[in-house]
Short mmCIF file of C-alpha atoms in Angstrom, two decimals:
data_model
loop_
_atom_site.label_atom_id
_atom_site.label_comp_id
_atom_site.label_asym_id
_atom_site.label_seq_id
_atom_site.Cartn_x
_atom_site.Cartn_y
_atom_site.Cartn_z
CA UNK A 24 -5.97 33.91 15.91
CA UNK A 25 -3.66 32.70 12.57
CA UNK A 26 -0.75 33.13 15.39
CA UNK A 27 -2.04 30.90 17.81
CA UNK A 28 -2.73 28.63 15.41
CA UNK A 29 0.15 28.16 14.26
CA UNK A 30 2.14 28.02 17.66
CA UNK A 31 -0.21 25.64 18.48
CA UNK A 32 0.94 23.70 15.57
CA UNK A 33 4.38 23.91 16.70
CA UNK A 34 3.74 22.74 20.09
CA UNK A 35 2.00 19.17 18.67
CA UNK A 36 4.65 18.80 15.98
CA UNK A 37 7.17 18.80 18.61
CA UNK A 38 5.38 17.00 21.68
CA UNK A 39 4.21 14.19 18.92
CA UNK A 40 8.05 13.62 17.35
CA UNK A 41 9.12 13.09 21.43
CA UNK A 42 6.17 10.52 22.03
CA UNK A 43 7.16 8.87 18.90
CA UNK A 44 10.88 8.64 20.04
CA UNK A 45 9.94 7.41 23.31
CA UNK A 46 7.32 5.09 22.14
CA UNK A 47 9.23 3.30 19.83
CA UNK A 48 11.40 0.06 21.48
CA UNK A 49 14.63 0.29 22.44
CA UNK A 50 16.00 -2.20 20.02
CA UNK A 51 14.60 0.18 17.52
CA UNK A 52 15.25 3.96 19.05
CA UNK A 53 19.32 3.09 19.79
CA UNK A 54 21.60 5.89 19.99
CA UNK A 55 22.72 5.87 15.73
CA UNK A 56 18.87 5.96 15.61
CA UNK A 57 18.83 9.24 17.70
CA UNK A 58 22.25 10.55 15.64
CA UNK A 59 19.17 9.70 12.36
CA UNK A 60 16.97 11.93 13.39
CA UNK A 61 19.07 14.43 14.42
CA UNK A 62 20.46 14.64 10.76
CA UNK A 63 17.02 14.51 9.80
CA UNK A 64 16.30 17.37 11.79
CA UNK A 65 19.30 19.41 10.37
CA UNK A 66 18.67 18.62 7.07
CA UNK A 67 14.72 19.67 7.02
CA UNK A 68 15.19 22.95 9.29
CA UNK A 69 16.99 26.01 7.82
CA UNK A 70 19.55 27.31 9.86
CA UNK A 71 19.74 24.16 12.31
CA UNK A 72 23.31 22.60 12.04
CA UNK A 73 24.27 19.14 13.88
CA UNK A 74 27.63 17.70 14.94
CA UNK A 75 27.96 14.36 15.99
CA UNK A 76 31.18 12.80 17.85
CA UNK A 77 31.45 8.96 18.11
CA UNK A 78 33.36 7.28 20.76
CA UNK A 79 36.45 7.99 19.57
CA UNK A 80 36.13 11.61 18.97
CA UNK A 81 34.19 11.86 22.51
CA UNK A 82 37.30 9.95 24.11
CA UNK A 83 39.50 12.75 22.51
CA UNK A 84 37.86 15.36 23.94
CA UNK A 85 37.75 13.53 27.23
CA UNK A 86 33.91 12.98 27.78
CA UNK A 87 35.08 9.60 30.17
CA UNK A 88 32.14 9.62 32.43
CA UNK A 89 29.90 9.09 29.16
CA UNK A 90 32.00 6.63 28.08
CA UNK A 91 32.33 5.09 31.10
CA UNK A 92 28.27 4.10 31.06
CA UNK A 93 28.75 3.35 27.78
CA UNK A 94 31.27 0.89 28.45
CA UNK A 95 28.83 -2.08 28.98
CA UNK A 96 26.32 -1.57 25.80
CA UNK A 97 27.14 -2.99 22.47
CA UNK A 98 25.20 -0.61 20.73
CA UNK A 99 27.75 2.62 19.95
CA UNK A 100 27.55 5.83 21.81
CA UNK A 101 27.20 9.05 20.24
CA UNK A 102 27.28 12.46 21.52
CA UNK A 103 24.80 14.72 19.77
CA UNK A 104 25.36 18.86 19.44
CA UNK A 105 22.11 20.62 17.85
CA UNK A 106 22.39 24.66 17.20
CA UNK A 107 20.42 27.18 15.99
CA UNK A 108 22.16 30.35 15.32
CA UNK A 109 19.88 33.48 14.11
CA UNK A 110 21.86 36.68 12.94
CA UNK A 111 19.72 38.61 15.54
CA UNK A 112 20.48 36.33 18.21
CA UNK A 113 19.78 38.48 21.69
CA UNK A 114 21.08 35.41 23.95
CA UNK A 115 22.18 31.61 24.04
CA UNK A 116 20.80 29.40 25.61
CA UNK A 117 21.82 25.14 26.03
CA UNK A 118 19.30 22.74 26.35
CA UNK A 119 20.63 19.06 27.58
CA UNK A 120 18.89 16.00 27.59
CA UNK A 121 19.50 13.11 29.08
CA UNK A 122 19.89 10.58 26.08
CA UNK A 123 19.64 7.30 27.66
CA UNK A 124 18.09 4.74 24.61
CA UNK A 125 17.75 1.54 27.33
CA UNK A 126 18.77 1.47 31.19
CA UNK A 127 19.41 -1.88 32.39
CA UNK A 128 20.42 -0.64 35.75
CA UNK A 129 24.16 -1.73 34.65
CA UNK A 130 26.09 -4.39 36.71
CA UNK A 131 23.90 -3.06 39.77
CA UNK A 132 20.93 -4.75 37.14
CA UNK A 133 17.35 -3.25 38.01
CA UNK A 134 14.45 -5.70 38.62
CA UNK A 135 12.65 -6.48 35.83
CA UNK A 136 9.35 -4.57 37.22
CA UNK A 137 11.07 -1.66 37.34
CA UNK A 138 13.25 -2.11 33.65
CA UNK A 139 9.73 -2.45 31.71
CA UNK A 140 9.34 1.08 30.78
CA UNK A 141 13.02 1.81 30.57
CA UNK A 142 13.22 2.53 27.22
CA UNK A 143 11.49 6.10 27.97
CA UNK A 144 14.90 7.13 29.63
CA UNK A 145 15.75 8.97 27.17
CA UNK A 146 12.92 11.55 27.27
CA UNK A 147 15.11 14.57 28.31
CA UNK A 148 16.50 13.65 24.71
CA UNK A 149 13.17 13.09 22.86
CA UNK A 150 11.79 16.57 24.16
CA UNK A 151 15.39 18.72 22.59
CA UNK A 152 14.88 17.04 19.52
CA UNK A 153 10.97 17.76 19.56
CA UNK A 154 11.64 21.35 19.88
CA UNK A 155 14.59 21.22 17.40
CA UNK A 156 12.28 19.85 14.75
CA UNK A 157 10.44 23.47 14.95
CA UNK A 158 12.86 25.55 15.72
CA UNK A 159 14.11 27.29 12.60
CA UNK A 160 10.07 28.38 12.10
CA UNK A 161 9.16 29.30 15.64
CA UNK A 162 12.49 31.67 14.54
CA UNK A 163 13.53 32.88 18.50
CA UNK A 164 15.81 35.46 18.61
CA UNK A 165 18.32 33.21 20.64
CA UNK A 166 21.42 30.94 19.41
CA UNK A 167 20.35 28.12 20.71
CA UNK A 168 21.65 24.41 21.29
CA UNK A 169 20.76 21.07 21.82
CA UNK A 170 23.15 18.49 23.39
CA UNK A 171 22.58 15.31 23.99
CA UNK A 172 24.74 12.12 25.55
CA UNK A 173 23.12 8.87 23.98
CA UNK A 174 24.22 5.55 24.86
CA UNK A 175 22.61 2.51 26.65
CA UNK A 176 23.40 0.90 30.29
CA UNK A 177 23.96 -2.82 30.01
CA UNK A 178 25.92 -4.99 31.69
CA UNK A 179 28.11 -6.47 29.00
CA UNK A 180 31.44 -7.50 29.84
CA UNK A 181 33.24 -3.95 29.37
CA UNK A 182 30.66 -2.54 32.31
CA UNK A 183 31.47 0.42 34.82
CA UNK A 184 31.73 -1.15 38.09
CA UNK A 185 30.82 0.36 41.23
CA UNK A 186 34.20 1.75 42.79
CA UNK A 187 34.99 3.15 39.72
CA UNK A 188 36.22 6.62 39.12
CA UNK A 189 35.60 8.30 36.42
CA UNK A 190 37.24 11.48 34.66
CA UNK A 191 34.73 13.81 33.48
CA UNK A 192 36.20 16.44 30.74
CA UNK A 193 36.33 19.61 32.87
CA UNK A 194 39.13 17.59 34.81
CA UNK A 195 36.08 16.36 37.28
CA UNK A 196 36.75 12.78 39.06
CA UNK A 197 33.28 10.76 39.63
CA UNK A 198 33.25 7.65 42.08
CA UNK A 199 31.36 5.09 40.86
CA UNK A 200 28.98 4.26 43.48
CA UNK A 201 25.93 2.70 41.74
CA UNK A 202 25.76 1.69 38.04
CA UNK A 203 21.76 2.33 38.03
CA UNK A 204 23.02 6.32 38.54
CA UNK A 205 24.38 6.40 35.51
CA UNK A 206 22.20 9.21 34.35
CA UNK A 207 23.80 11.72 36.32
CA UNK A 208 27.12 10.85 35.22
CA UNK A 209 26.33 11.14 31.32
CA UNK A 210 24.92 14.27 31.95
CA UNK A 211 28.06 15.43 33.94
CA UNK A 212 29.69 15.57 30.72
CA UNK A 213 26.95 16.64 28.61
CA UNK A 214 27.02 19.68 31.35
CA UNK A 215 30.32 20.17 31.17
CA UNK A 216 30.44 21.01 27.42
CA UNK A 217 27.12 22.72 27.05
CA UNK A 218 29.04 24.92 30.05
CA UNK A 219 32.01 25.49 27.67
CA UNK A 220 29.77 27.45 25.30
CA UNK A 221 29.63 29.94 27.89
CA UNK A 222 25.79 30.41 27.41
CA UNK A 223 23.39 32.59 29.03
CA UNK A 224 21.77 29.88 30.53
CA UNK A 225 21.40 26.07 30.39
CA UNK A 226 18.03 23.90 30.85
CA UNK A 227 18.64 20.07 31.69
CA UNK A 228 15.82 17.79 30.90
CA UNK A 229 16.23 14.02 32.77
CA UNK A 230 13.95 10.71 33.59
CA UNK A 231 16.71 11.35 36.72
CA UNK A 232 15.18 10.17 40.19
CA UNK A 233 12.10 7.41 41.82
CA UNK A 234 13.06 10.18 44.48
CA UNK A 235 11.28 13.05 42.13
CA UNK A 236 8.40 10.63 41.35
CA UNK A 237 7.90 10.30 45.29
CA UNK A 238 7.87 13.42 46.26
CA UNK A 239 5.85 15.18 43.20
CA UNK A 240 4.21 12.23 41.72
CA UNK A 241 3.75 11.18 38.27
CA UNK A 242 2.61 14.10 36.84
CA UNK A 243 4.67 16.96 37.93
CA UNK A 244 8.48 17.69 37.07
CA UNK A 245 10.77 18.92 39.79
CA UNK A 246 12.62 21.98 39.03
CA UNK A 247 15.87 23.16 40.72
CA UNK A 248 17.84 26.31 39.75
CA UNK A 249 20.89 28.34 40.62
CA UNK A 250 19.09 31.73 39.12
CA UNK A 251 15.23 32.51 40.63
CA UNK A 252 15.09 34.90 37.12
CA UNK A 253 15.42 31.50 35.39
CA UNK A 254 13.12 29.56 37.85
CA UNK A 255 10.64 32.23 37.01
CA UNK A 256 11.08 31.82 33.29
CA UNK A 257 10.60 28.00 33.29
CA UNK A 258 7.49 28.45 35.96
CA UNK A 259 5.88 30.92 33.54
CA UNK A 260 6.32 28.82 30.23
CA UNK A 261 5.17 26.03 32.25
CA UNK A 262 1.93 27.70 32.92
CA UNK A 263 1.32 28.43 29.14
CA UNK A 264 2.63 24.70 28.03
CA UNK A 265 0.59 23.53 30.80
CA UNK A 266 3.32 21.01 31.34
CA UNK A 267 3.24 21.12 35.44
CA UNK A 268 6.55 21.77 37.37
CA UNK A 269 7.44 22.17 41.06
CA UNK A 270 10.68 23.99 42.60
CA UNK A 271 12.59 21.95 44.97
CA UNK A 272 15.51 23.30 47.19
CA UNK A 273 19.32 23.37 46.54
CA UNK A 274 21.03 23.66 50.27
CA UNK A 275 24.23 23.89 50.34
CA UNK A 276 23.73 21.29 53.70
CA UNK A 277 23.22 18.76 51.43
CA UNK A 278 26.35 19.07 49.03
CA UNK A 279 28.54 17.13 51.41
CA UNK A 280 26.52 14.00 50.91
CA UNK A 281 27.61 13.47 47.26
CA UNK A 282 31.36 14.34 47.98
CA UNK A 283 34.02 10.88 47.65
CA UNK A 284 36.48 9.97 49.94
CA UNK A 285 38.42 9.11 46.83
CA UNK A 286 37.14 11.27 43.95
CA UNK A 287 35.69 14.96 43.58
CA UNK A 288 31.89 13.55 43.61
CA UNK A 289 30.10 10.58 44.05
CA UNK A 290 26.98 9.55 41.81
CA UNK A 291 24.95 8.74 44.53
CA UNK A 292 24.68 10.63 48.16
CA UNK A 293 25.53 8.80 51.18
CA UNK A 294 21.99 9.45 52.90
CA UNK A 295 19.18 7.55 51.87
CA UNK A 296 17.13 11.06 51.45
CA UNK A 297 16.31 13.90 49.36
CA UNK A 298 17.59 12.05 46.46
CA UNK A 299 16.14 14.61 43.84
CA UNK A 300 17.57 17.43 45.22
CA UNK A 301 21.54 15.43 45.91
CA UNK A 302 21.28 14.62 42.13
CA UNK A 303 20.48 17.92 41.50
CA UNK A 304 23.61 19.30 43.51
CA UNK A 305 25.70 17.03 41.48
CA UNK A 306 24.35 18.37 38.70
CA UNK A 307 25.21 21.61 39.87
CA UNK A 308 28.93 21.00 40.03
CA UNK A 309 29.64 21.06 36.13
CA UNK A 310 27.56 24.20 35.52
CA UNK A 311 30.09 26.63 37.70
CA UNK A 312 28.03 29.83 38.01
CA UNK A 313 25.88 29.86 34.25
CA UNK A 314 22.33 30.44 35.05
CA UNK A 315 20.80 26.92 35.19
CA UNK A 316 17.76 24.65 36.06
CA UNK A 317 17.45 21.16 36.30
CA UNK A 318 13.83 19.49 35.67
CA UNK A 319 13.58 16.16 36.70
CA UNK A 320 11.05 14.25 34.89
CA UNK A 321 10.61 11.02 36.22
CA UNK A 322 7.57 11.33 36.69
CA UNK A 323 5.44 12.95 33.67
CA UNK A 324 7.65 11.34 31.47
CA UNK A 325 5.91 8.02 31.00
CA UNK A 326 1.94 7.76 31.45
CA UNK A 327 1.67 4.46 32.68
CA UNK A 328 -2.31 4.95 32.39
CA UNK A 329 -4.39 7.80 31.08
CA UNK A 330 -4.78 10.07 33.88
CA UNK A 331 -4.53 13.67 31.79
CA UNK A 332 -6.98 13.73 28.72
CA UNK A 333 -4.30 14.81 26.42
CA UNK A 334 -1.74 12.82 27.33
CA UNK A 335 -2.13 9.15 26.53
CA UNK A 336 -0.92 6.12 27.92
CA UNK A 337 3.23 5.88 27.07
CA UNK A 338 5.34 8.42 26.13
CA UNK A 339 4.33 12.09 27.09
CA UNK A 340 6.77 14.02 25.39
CA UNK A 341 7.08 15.96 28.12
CA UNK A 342 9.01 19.16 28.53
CA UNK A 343 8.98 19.72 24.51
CA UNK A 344 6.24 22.51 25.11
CA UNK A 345 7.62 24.16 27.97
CA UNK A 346 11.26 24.49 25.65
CA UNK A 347 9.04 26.49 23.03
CA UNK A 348 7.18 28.55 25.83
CA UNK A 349 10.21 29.49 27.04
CA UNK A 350 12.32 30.61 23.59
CA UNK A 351 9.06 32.17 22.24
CA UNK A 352 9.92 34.77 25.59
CA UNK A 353 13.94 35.23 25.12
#
């Protein structure tokens, strides 16, 4: 009973810090406000350490597809690496969230209908720092870490433009083909190093595709994976967070459709469908063969009315609970 209890506890404490972070407005919850609690986090959790690289030190290392979305905002980017590393560490395991604070839509500007709840785009983000915030006392016997990409997309003067290519920093050239993808392409970076870690297996969270919310609705994530032993993992702790996620396909049919005539990839597919599952073999790319799922949470992400009794209307936080689920098992 005490033990439920108290991963109970865990589960709110992280699920309410994500809310909060999504809740809160985007001229408030910025990037150097993410870097804040993420120090915050590190400083109140034994055995949780946190390295931050502005935009110089991320331009160094040759993160360019971050910096090329970042290129617009005035507010600085940061790149954000959370670990955990227990002496009895069995595994490691990276978990990546998307970190966009505000998406404008870029140059290709969204309408304002759909840029009203925009500041919840960084969810993916809000739900690794949830779980980092518990971490050290749910105490899994995994190394693990957090990454996270956090800038805004805004059309300022210095703006990506579609036709663009950028250089992501395994050596990975991205066409620009819409600046409202821009997801994708931070996260093609934030892949790319969580892939350099050579983990055991890597978990993206991302508010990634309208596509996702089409075909699964609002309240249910779509999964895709490279490794059914890790789609079976995520399913299970789903069940226990009760956090609701759906497997889509990753056919290698579809891969051709975000290839570039004048880059490696293109951040958007040339067909008008399956745009979940083309973002998810982008995705794909910067992972090589590490065991890896992709939940696209578009959906659950934001309740734009109270349809689950304990989720209320905004920010849902969702994906925090699954996280723990899943490193209580490892």
């Amino acid at each position: 009973m005490e033990q439920g209890i108290a991963e109970a506890e865990l589960a709110v404490a992280a699920t309410i810090l994500a809310r909060d972070l999504i809740n809160e407005p985007a001229s408030v919850a910025t990037p150097e406000h993410l870097v804040e609690h993420a120090r915050r986090i590190a400083k109140e959790n034994k055995g949780v350490r946190l390295a931050v690289f502005d935009r110089a030190e991320a331009e160094r290392r040759g993160m360019n597809a971050f910096l090329a979305v970042a290129a617009g905002a005035s507010a600085e980017p940061y790149f954000i690496h959370l670990s955990y590393r227990p002496a009895n560490a069995k595994r490691k395991i990276a978990l990546v969230g998307k970190g966009v604070t505000f998406d404008s839509g870029g140059l290709q500007i969204k309408p304002g209908e759909s840029m009203a709840t925009m500041k919840c785009d960084m969810s993916g983000a809000a739900a690794v720092l949830g779980l980092f915030s518990v971490v050290s006392r749910l105490a899994p016997r995994a190394e693990v870490h957090g990454i996270i990409a956090a800038t805004e997309n805004m059309p300022g003067r210095h703006a990506y433009k579609p036709g663009d290519v950028a250089r992501a920093m395994d050596g990975t050239s991205i066409e620009i083909g819409h600046t409202d993808a821009e997801g994708r392409v931070t996260l093609a970076d934030s892949l790319a190093y969580a892939a350099k870690l050579k983990p055991d297996m890597i978990v993206d969270l991302a508010t990634l595709t309208g596509s996702c919310m089409s075909a699964l609705g609002e309240e249910i994530a779509g999964m895709m994976t490279n490794n059914p032993r890790l789609g079976e993992r995520l399913r299970a702790a789903s069940g226990e967070s009760g956090e609701k996620i759906w497997e889509l396909p990753l056919p290698t049919e579809y891969a051709a459709s975000v290839k570039s005539d004048i880059a490696d990839l293109k951040n958007v597919s040339s067909t008008r469908y399956g745009g979940a599952i083309t973002a998810g073999l982008f995705l794909q790319h910067f992972v090589k063969d590490i065991p890896w799922a992709h939940l696209d949470i578009a959906g659950p992400a934001y309740a734009e009315r109270e349809t689950i009794p304990y989720v209320p209307k905004g920010g849902a936080g969702f994906g925090a609970r699954t996280l723990l689920q899943l490193l209580k098992k490892i």
